[in-house]
Tab-separated table of C-alpha atoms and ligand atoms in Angstrom:
chain	number	residue	atom	x	y	z
A	26	MET	CA	-14.210	0.140	8.192
A	27	PRO	CA	-10.824	-1.507	8.769
A	28	GLU	CA	-9.953	-4.899	7.310
A	29	GLY	CA	-7.671	-7.538	8.675
A	30	LEU	CA	-6.743	-11.203	8.997
A	31	ILE	CA	-7.698	-13.482	11.889
A	32	THR	CA	-4.437	-15.008	13.086
A	33	LYS	CA	-5.733	-16.716	16.219
A	34	ALA	CA	-9.033	-17.669	17.841
A	35	LEU	CA	-9.041	-18.350	21.554
A	36	SER	CA	-11.640	-18.312	24.344
A	37	GLY	CA	-14.256	-16.498	22.299
A	38	TYR	CA	-11.833	-13.862	20.993
A	39	TYR	CA	-10.547	-13.384	17.484
A	40	TYR	CA	-7.134	-11.800	17.083
A	41	VAL	CA	-7.259	-9.666	13.960
A	42	GLN	CA	-4.088	-8.365	12.344
A	43	ASN	CA	-4.806	-5.003	10.751
A	44	ASP	CA	-3.944	-4.802	7.056
A	45	GLU	CA	-2.271	-1.408	7.201
A	46	GLY	CA	-0.537	-1.074	10.559
A	47	GLY	CA	0.048	-4.790	11.099
A	48	HIS	CA	-1.001	-4.399	14.755
A	49	THR	CA	-3.374	-6.916	16.327
A	50	ILE	CA	-6.817	-6.094	17.718
A	51	GLN	CA	-8.641	-8.411	20.082
A	52	CYS	CA	-12.168	-8.802	18.727
A	53	ARG	CA	-15.455	-10.397	19.655
A	54	GLY	CA	-17.693	-11.899	17.008
A	55	ARG	CA	-20.954	-10.089	16.356
A	56	GLY	CA	-24.144	-11.782	17.543
A	57	ILE	CA	-25.660	-11.204	14.137
A	58	MET	CA	-23.026	-13.416	12.495
A	59	LYS	CA	-23.862	-16.276	14.827
A	60	GLN	CA	-27.529	-15.879	14.005
A	61	ARG	CA	-26.655	-16.233	10.353
A	62	GLY	CA	-24.759	-19.394	11.231
A	63	GLN	CA	-21.431	-17.853	10.272
A	64	SER	CA	-18.503	-18.510	12.448
A	65	PRO	CA	-15.127	-16.863	11.771
A	66	LEU	CA	-12.094	-19.093	11.291
A	67	VAL	CA	-8.390	-18.449	11.617
A	68	GLY	CA	-7.275	-17.363	8.147
A	69	ASP	CA	-10.474	-15.427	7.495
A	70	ARG	CA	-10.190	-11.947	6.083
A	71	VAL	CA	-12.669	-9.797	7.969
A	72	ILE	CA	-14.078	-6.302	8.317
A	73	TYR	CA	-14.162	-5.110	11.914
A	74	THR	CA	-15.055	-2.046	13.969
A	75	LEU	CA	-13.385	-0.669	17.071
A	76	THR	CA	-15.383	-0.655	20.299
A	77	ASP	CA	-15.120	1.733	23.284
A	78	ASN	CA	-13.043	-0.589	25.444
A	79	GLY	CA	-10.109	-0.698	23.020
A	80	GLU	CA	-11.270	-4.005	21.605
A	81	GLY	CA	-13.002	-4.663	18.322
A	82	ALA	CA	-15.928	-6.525	16.810
A	83	VAL	CA	-15.806	-8.689	13.709
A	84	GLU	CA	-18.596	-7.378	11.498
A	85	ARG	CA	-18.259	-9.391	8.348
A	86	ILE	CA	-16.300	-12.300	6.916
A	87	LEU	CA	-14.985	-11.676	3.401
A	88	PRO	CA	-15.498	-14.460	0.841
A	89	ARG	CA	-13.306	-17.528	1.451
A	90	LYS	CA	-11.072	-19.225	-1.092
A	91	SER	CA	-11.071	-22.460	0.895
A	92	ALA	CA	-12.189	-23.813	4.260
A	93	LEU	CA	-10.970	-26.859	6.148
A	94	ILE	CA	-12.801	-28.235	9.148
A	95	ARG	CA	-9.889	-30.343	10.379
A	96	PRO	CA	-7.798	-28.395	11.223
A	97	ALA	CA	-10.212	-25.460	11.191
A	98	ILE	CA	-8.728	-22.825	8.909
A	99	ALA	CA	-9.886	-20.605	6.067
A	100	ASN	CA	-8.047	-19.573	2.909
A	101	ALA	CA	-5.126	-21.989	3.253
A	102	ASP	CA	-3.676	-22.973	-0.116
A	103	LEU	CA	-0.927	-25.411	0.857
A	104	ALA	CA	-1.068	-28.252	3.381
A	105	VAL	CA	2.172	-29.204	5.089
A	106	LEU	CA	1.741	-32.817	6.145
A	107	VAL	CA	4.197	-33.467	8.945
A	108	PHE	CA	5.245	-37.021	9.791
A	109	SER	CA	8.063	-38.090	12.083
A	110	VAL	CA	10.159	-41.048	10.985
A	111	VAL	CA	10.385	-42.299	14.580
A	112	ARG	CA	8.375	-41.646	17.744
A	113	PRO	CA	5.762	-41.871	16.402
A	114	GLU	CA	6.881	-44.022	13.470
A	115	LEU	CA	5.937	-43.165	9.906
A	116	SER	CA	2.467	-44.415	8.973
A	117	LEU	CA	1.804	-44.488	5.244
A	118	ILE	CA	-1.863	-45.311	5.703
A	119	LEU	CA	-2.298	-42.167	7.766
A	120	LEU	CA	-0.304	-40.198	5.200
A	121	ASP	CA	-2.605	-41.456	2.431
A	122	LYS	CA	-5.618	-40.502	4.506
A	123	PHE	CA	-4.339	-36.954	4.952
A	124	LEU	CA	-3.697	-36.837	1.205
A	125	VAL	CA	-7.268	-37.944	0.456
A	126	HIS	CA	-8.413	-35.125	2.709
A	127	THR	CA	-6.253	-32.440	1.043
A	128	GLU	CA	-7.039	-33.663	-2.490
A	129	HIS	CA	-10.728	-33.547	-1.669
A	130	ALA	CA	-10.393	-30.029	-0.237
A	131	GLY	CA	-8.553	-28.956	-3.389
A	132	LEU	CA	-5.378	-28.010	-1.518
A	133	ASP	CA	-1.917	-28.776	-2.775
A	134	ALA	CA	0.173	-30.699	-0.254
A	135	VAL	CA	3.827	-31.105	0.606
A	136	ILE	CA	5.119	-33.897	2.822
A	137	VAL	CA	7.643	-33.224	5.566
A	138	LEU	CA	9.372	-36.195	7.167
A	139	THR	CA	11.045	-35.050	10.345
A	140	LYS	CA	13.135	-36.192	13.363
A	141	LEU	CA	15.695	-37.678	10.975
A	142	ASP	CA	18.345	-37.122	13.661
A	143	ARG	CA	16.487	-39.542	15.872
A	144	ILE	CA	16.896	-42.640	13.706
A	145	PRO	CA	18.836	-45.118	15.837
A	146	ASP	CA	22.066	-46.791	14.725
A	147	GLY	CA	22.191	-50.434	13.706
A	148	GLU	CA	19.817	-52.671	11.868
A	149	VAL	CA	16.604	-51.078	13.130
A	150	GLY	CA	17.850	-47.686	11.942
A	151	ASP	CA	18.896	-49.102	8.560
A	152	GLN	CA	15.405	-50.469	8.031
A	153	ILE	CA	13.839	-47.114	8.959
A	154	ARG	CA	16.180	-45.350	6.516
A	155	ARG	CA	15.157	-47.735	3.716
A	156	ASN	CA	11.466	-47.115	4.492
A	157	VAL	CA	12.014	-43.358	4.439
A	158	GLU	CA	13.795	-43.568	1.085
A	159	ALA	CA	11.050	-45.731	-0.388
A	160	ALA	CA	8.353	-43.347	0.854
A	161	GLN	CA	10.249	-40.380	-0.548
A	162	ALA	CA	10.557	-42.048	-3.962
A	163	LEU	CA	6.910	-43.141	-4.028
A	164	TYR	CA	5.378	-39.767	-3.147
A	165	ARG	CA	7.755	-37.825	-5.364
A	166	SER	CA	6.738	-40.073	-8.259
A	167	LEU	CA	3.133	-39.000	-7.566
A	168	GLY	CA	4.147	-35.357	-7.832
A	169	TYR	CA	4.223	-34.436	-4.147
A	170	LYS	CA	7.258	-32.570	-2.838
A	171	VAL	CA	8.896	-34.477	0.008
A	172	PHE	CA	11.267	-32.822	2.480
A	173	LEU	CA	13.527	-34.634	4.930
A	174	THR	CA	14.208	-32.526	7.998
A	175	SER	CA	15.368	-32.376	11.565
A	176	ALA	CA	14.002	-29.489	13.586
A	177	HIS	CA	16.571	-30.140	16.304
A	178	GLN	CA	19.571	-30.062	13.993
A	179	GLY	CA	18.082	-27.482	11.657
A	180	THR	CA	18.665	-29.641	8.578
A	181	GLY	CA	16.647	-29.687	5.370
A	182	LEU	CA	14.883	-26.421	6.172
A	183	GLU	CA	16.025	-24.129	3.342
A	184	PRO	CA	14.263	-25.926	0.462
A	185	LEU	CA	11.160	-26.209	2.648
A	186	LYS	CA	11.208	-22.448	3.325
A	187	LEU	CA	11.249	-21.815	-0.424
A	188	ALA	CA	8.257	-24.099	-0.978
A	189	LEU	CA	6.236	-22.382	1.758
A	190	ALA	CA	7.025	-18.757	0.883
A	191	GLN	CA	4.073	-16.630	-0.241
A	192	HIS	CA	1.527	-19.320	0.604
A	193	ILE	CA	-0.959	-19.622	3.427
A	194	ASN	CA	0.288	-22.930	4.732
A	195	VAL	CA	-1.418	-25.183	7.217
A	196	CYS	CA	0.516	-27.808	9.186
A	197	ALA	CA	-1.268	-31.054	9.847
A	198	GLY	CA	-0.153	-34.241	11.519
A	199	GLN	CA	-0.509	-36.438	14.571
A	200	SER	CA	0.240	-35.091	18.004
A	201	GLY	CA	3.926	-35.283	18.876
A	202	VAL	CA	5.297	-35.517	15.320
A	203	GLY	CA	7.019	-32.161	15.749
A	204	LYS	CA	4.857	-29.544	14.014
A	205	SER	CA	5.507	-26.795	16.550
A	206	SER	CA	9.203	-27.721	16.716
A	207	LEU	CA	9.413	-27.447	12.929
A	208	LEU	CA	7.820	-23.996	12.997
A	209	ASN	CA	10.214	-22.870	15.711
A	210	ALA	CA	13.105	-24.031	13.539
A	211	LEU	CA	11.708	-22.294	10.447
A	212	VAL	CA	10.921	-18.927	12.018
A	213	PRO	CA	13.749	-17.165	13.874
A	214	GLY	CA	12.762	-16.016	17.344
A	215	LEU	CA	9.595	-18.106	17.491
A	216	THR	CA	9.049	-20.057	20.724
A	217	LEU	CA	5.919	-22.152	20.380
A	218	GLU	CA	5.398	-24.647	23.163
A	219	THR	CA	6.592	-28.169	22.393
A	220	ASN	CA	6.466	-31.238	24.527
A	221	GLU	CA	8.024	-34.618	25.061
A	222	ILE	CA	5.785	-37.467	23.927
A	223	SER	CA	3.994	-39.175	26.774
A	224	MET	CA	5.945	-42.319	27.577
A	225	LYS	CA	2.955	-44.105	29.008
A	226	LEU	CA	0.764	-43.703	25.976
A	227	GLY	CA	3.513	-43.597	23.388
A	228	ARG	CA	1.678	-40.808	21.658
A	229	GLY	CA	1.527	-37.043	21.813
A	230	LYS	CA	-0.042	-35.070	24.608
A	231	HIS	CA	-1.709	-32.474	22.399
A	232	THR	CA	0.566	-29.666	23.421
A	233	THR	CA	-0.812	-27.210	20.855
A	234	ARG	CA	-4.468	-26.524	21.566
A	235	HIS	CA	-5.397	-23.827	19.095
A	236	VAL	CA	-4.766	-22.881	15.472
A	237	GLU	CA	-2.424	-19.918	15.005
A	238	LEU	CA	-1.082	-18.221	11.888
A	239	ILE	CA	2.584	-17.227	11.997
A	240	SER	CA	4.146	-14.797	9.522
A	241	LEU	CA	6.957	-16.203	7.395
A	242	GLN	CA	10.053	-14.182	6.591
A	243	GLY	CA	9.745	-14.792	2.859
A	244	GLY	CA	6.096	-13.664	2.904
A	245	GLY	CA	3.044	-15.778	3.590
A	246	TYR	CA	1.912	-17.570	6.725
A	247	LEU	CA	2.217	-20.968	8.349
A	248	ALA	CA	-0.474	-22.216	10.716
A	249	ASP	CA	0.437	-24.329	13.700
A	250	THR	CA	-2.432	-26.633	14.642
A	251	PRO	CA	-3.271	-29.196	17.301
A	252	GLY	CA	-2.377	-32.729	16.242
A	253	PHE	CA	-5.022	-35.213	15.218
A	254	SER	CA	-4.979	-38.701	13.832
A	255	GLN	CA	-8.641	-39.436	13.216
A	256	LEU	CA	-10.202	-38.359	9.958
A	257	ASP	CA	-13.760	-39.423	9.355
A	258	PHE	CA	-14.763	-39.562	5.697
A	259	ALA	CA	-18.400	-38.793	6.522
A	260	GLU	CA	-17.416	-35.790	8.645
A	261	LEU	CA	-15.323	-34.525	5.764
A	262	GLY	CA	-18.142	-35.034	3.276
A	263	ILE	CA	-15.919	-37.079	0.972
A	264	ASP	CA	-17.976	-38.956	-1.585
A	265	GLU	CA	-15.567	-40.238	-4.241
A	266	ILE	CA	-12.448	-41.691	-2.727
A	267	ASP	CA	-10.911	-42.844	-5.997
A	268	SER	CA	-10.727	-39.284	-7.317
A	269	CYS	CA	-8.624	-38.351	-4.256
A	270	PHE	CA	-5.867	-40.777	-5.338
A	271	ARG	CA	-4.224	-38.669	-8.000
A	272	GLU	CA	-2.671	-41.542	-9.945
A	273	PHE	CA	-6.119	-43.182	-10.316
A	274	ARG	CA	-7.685	-40.119	-11.908
A	275	PRO	CA	-6.454	-40.502	-15.484
A	276	LEU	CA	-7.378	-44.214	-15.342
A	277	SER	CA	-10.899	-44.230	-13.856
A	278	HIS	CA	-12.601	-43.062	-17.020
A	279	GLN	CA	-10.968	-45.912	-18.947
A	280	CYS	CA	-12.730	-48.534	-16.796
A	281	LYS	CA	-15.447	-50.441	-18.632
A	282	PHE	CA	-18.142	-49.661	-16.066
A	283	ARG	CA	-19.163	-46.221	-14.952
A	284	GLY	CA	-18.927	-45.954	-11.182
A	285	CYS	CA	-16.366	-48.788	-11.171
A	286	SER	CA	-15.145	-49.396	-7.618
A	287	HIS	CA	-11.815	-50.774	-8.924
A	288	THR	CA	-12.093	-53.818	-6.675
A	289	HIS	CA	-13.614	-56.710	-8.689
A	290	GLU	CA	-15.014	-55.356	-11.949
A	291	PRO	CA	-13.806	-56.757	-15.281
A	292	SER	CA	-11.811	-54.443	-17.586
A	293	CYS	CA	-10.860	-52.101	-14.768
A	294	ALA	CA	-7.987	-49.795	-15.737
A	295	VAL	CA	-6.974	-49.224	-12.106
A	296	LEU	CA	-6.771	-52.962	-11.353
A	297	ASP	CA	-4.815	-53.494	-14.587
A	298	ALA	CA	-2.363	-50.749	-13.625
A	299	LYS	CA	-1.968	-52.314	-10.187
A	300	GLU	CA	-1.279	-55.752	-11.742
A	301	GLN	CA	1.378	-54.196	-13.962
A	302	GLY	CA	3.026	-52.522	-10.977
A	303	LEU	CA	2.167	-49.035	-12.212
A	304	ILE	CA	0.277	-48.295	-9.007
A	305	ALA	CA	2.089	-48.925	-5.723
A	306	SER	CA	0.555	-51.804	-3.800
A	307	SER	CA	0.481	-49.782	-0.562
A	308	ARG	CA	-1.551	-47.063	-2.270
A	309	TYR	CA	-3.992	-49.583	-3.712
A	310	GLU	CA	-4.391	-51.400	-0.377
A	311	HIS	CA	-5.070	-48.133	1.414
A	312	TYR	CA	-7.645	-47.231	-1.208
A	313	VAL	CA	-9.514	-50.495	-0.591
A	314	SER	CA	-9.313	-50.022	3.151
A	315	PHE	CA	-10.666	-46.453	2.908
A	316	LEU	CA	-13.450	-47.617	0.627
A	317	THR	CA	-14.535	-50.200	3.201
A	318	GLU	CA	-14.364	-47.650	5.999
A	319	TRP	CA	-16.310	-45.146	3.920
A	320	LYS	CA	-19.084	-47.677	3.232
A	321	GLU	CA	-19.352	-48.424	6.940
A	322	THR	CA	-19.612	-44.786	7.990
A	323	ARG	CA	-22.244	-44.231	5.327
A	324	ARG	CA	-24.276	-47.132	6.633
A	325	ARG	CA	-24.334	-45.512	10.060
A	326	TYR	CA	-25.887	-42.290	8.768
B	216	GTP	N1	15.084	-35.636	17.982
B	216	GTP	C1	14.142	-34.814	17.529
B	216	GTP	N2	13.058	-34.571	18.286
B	216	GTP	C2	12.125	-33.733	17.803
B	216	GTP	C3	12.231	-33.120	16.530
B	216	GTP	N3	11.123	-32.358	16.329
B	216	GTP	C4	10.381	-32.479	17.447
B	216	GTP	N4	10.967	-33.294	18.340
B	216	GTP	C5	10.459	-33.658	19.680
B	216	GTP	O1	9.187	-34.271	19.555
B	216	GTP	C6	8.328	-33.898	20.631
B	216	GTP	C7	7.015	-33.347	20.097
B	216	GTP	O2	7.275	-32.135	19.378
B	216	GTP	P1	6.160	-31.005	19.174
B	216	GTP	O3	6.787	-29.989	18.282
B	216	GTP	O4	5.603	-30.538	20.469
B	216	GTP	O5	5.033	-31.827	18.388
B	216	GTP	P2	3.632	-31.321	17.785
B	216	GTP	O6	3.446	-32.009	16.489
B	216	GTP	O7	3.581	-29.837	17.766
B	216	GTP	O8	2.572	-31.904	18.832
B	216	GTP	P3	1.081	-31.349	19.188
B	216	GTP	O9	1.169	-29.885	19.464
B	216	GTP	O10	0.675	-32.143	20.393
B	216	GTP	O11	0.217	-31.664	18.006
B	216	GTP	C8	9.134	-32.890	21.470
B	216	GTP	O12	9.720	-33.590	22.544
B	216	GTP	C9	10.197	-32.411	20.508
B	216	GTP	O13	11.369	-31.982	21.161
B	216	GTP	C10	13.410	-33.405	15.741
B	216	GTP	O14	13.602	-32.938	14.610
B	216	GTP	N5	14.311	-34.259	16.296
B	217	MG	MG1	2.329	-28.484	18.630
B	218	ZN	ZN1	-12.034	-49.504	-12.273
């Protein structure tokens, strides 16, 4: 039976790219899979059969290396966290939340700051530029690659292409930050739909409505996804937030108390590191805020 890769899922159909010919077959899922509670995701490698009407049926999902529920994708190994520097403005708390999510899922992440061409002149622009530089320095010091780009001017794309090659990459970020625009700039000939941010709401309109894998020239794939800004720790099944802050990890086991929350306990290595300026105050503050949020969601369940 033929094997392939699901590149898109839309209106009950799975679009499966055949491994040998590279052509795409429109497939239905098999009822039996639904009974087993299995539901195919974009990124899944599957075995399918051809049906009489020229379509196909997904028979079996091959074992997954990873699965994300937000955005829904299987087998991704690199998350591309896209943030615009203006419209919408860069939010480090949201960036840290996405990082908690990817660390928990065991995915490596790169950070792409985009719309650099849109920074205004004058004092406001100078302040934005300083914030961008500080963010770049902070996240690079944590070991994340940070790329500064403009999809409109086509700048900063070559080093990003190198980082994405050969991976199954998934884009994530708020609506309107420019994920689809970035993909269009990275892949020659691609024309994904993009849209002006709604003036009234000051936020994106959710132009992209489905997850789709796009082949990269240098090998590998990049998934465009609908934007989202809400991440619920309970939904994600995250239980230990401190282990998702990578700079806390080597410190936590030096705390005096096991299960230290790093908020008030004596002889806490994380608090000590924060006092000494070895942990950025924004990172620590976001940790505390996530911890509070996590406790509240747990209480509700
Ligand atoms: N000036 C400038 N505008 C950009 C850039 N990238 C994207 N935009 C604009 O930002 C708006 C949103 O871009 P999209 O690519 O549709 O954003 P998205 O992240 O795919 O949004 P969703 O599909 O809703 O999640 C569009 O008006 C784009 O033209 C850029 O590098 N510079
Ligand atoms: Mg989009
Ligand atoms: Zn501690």
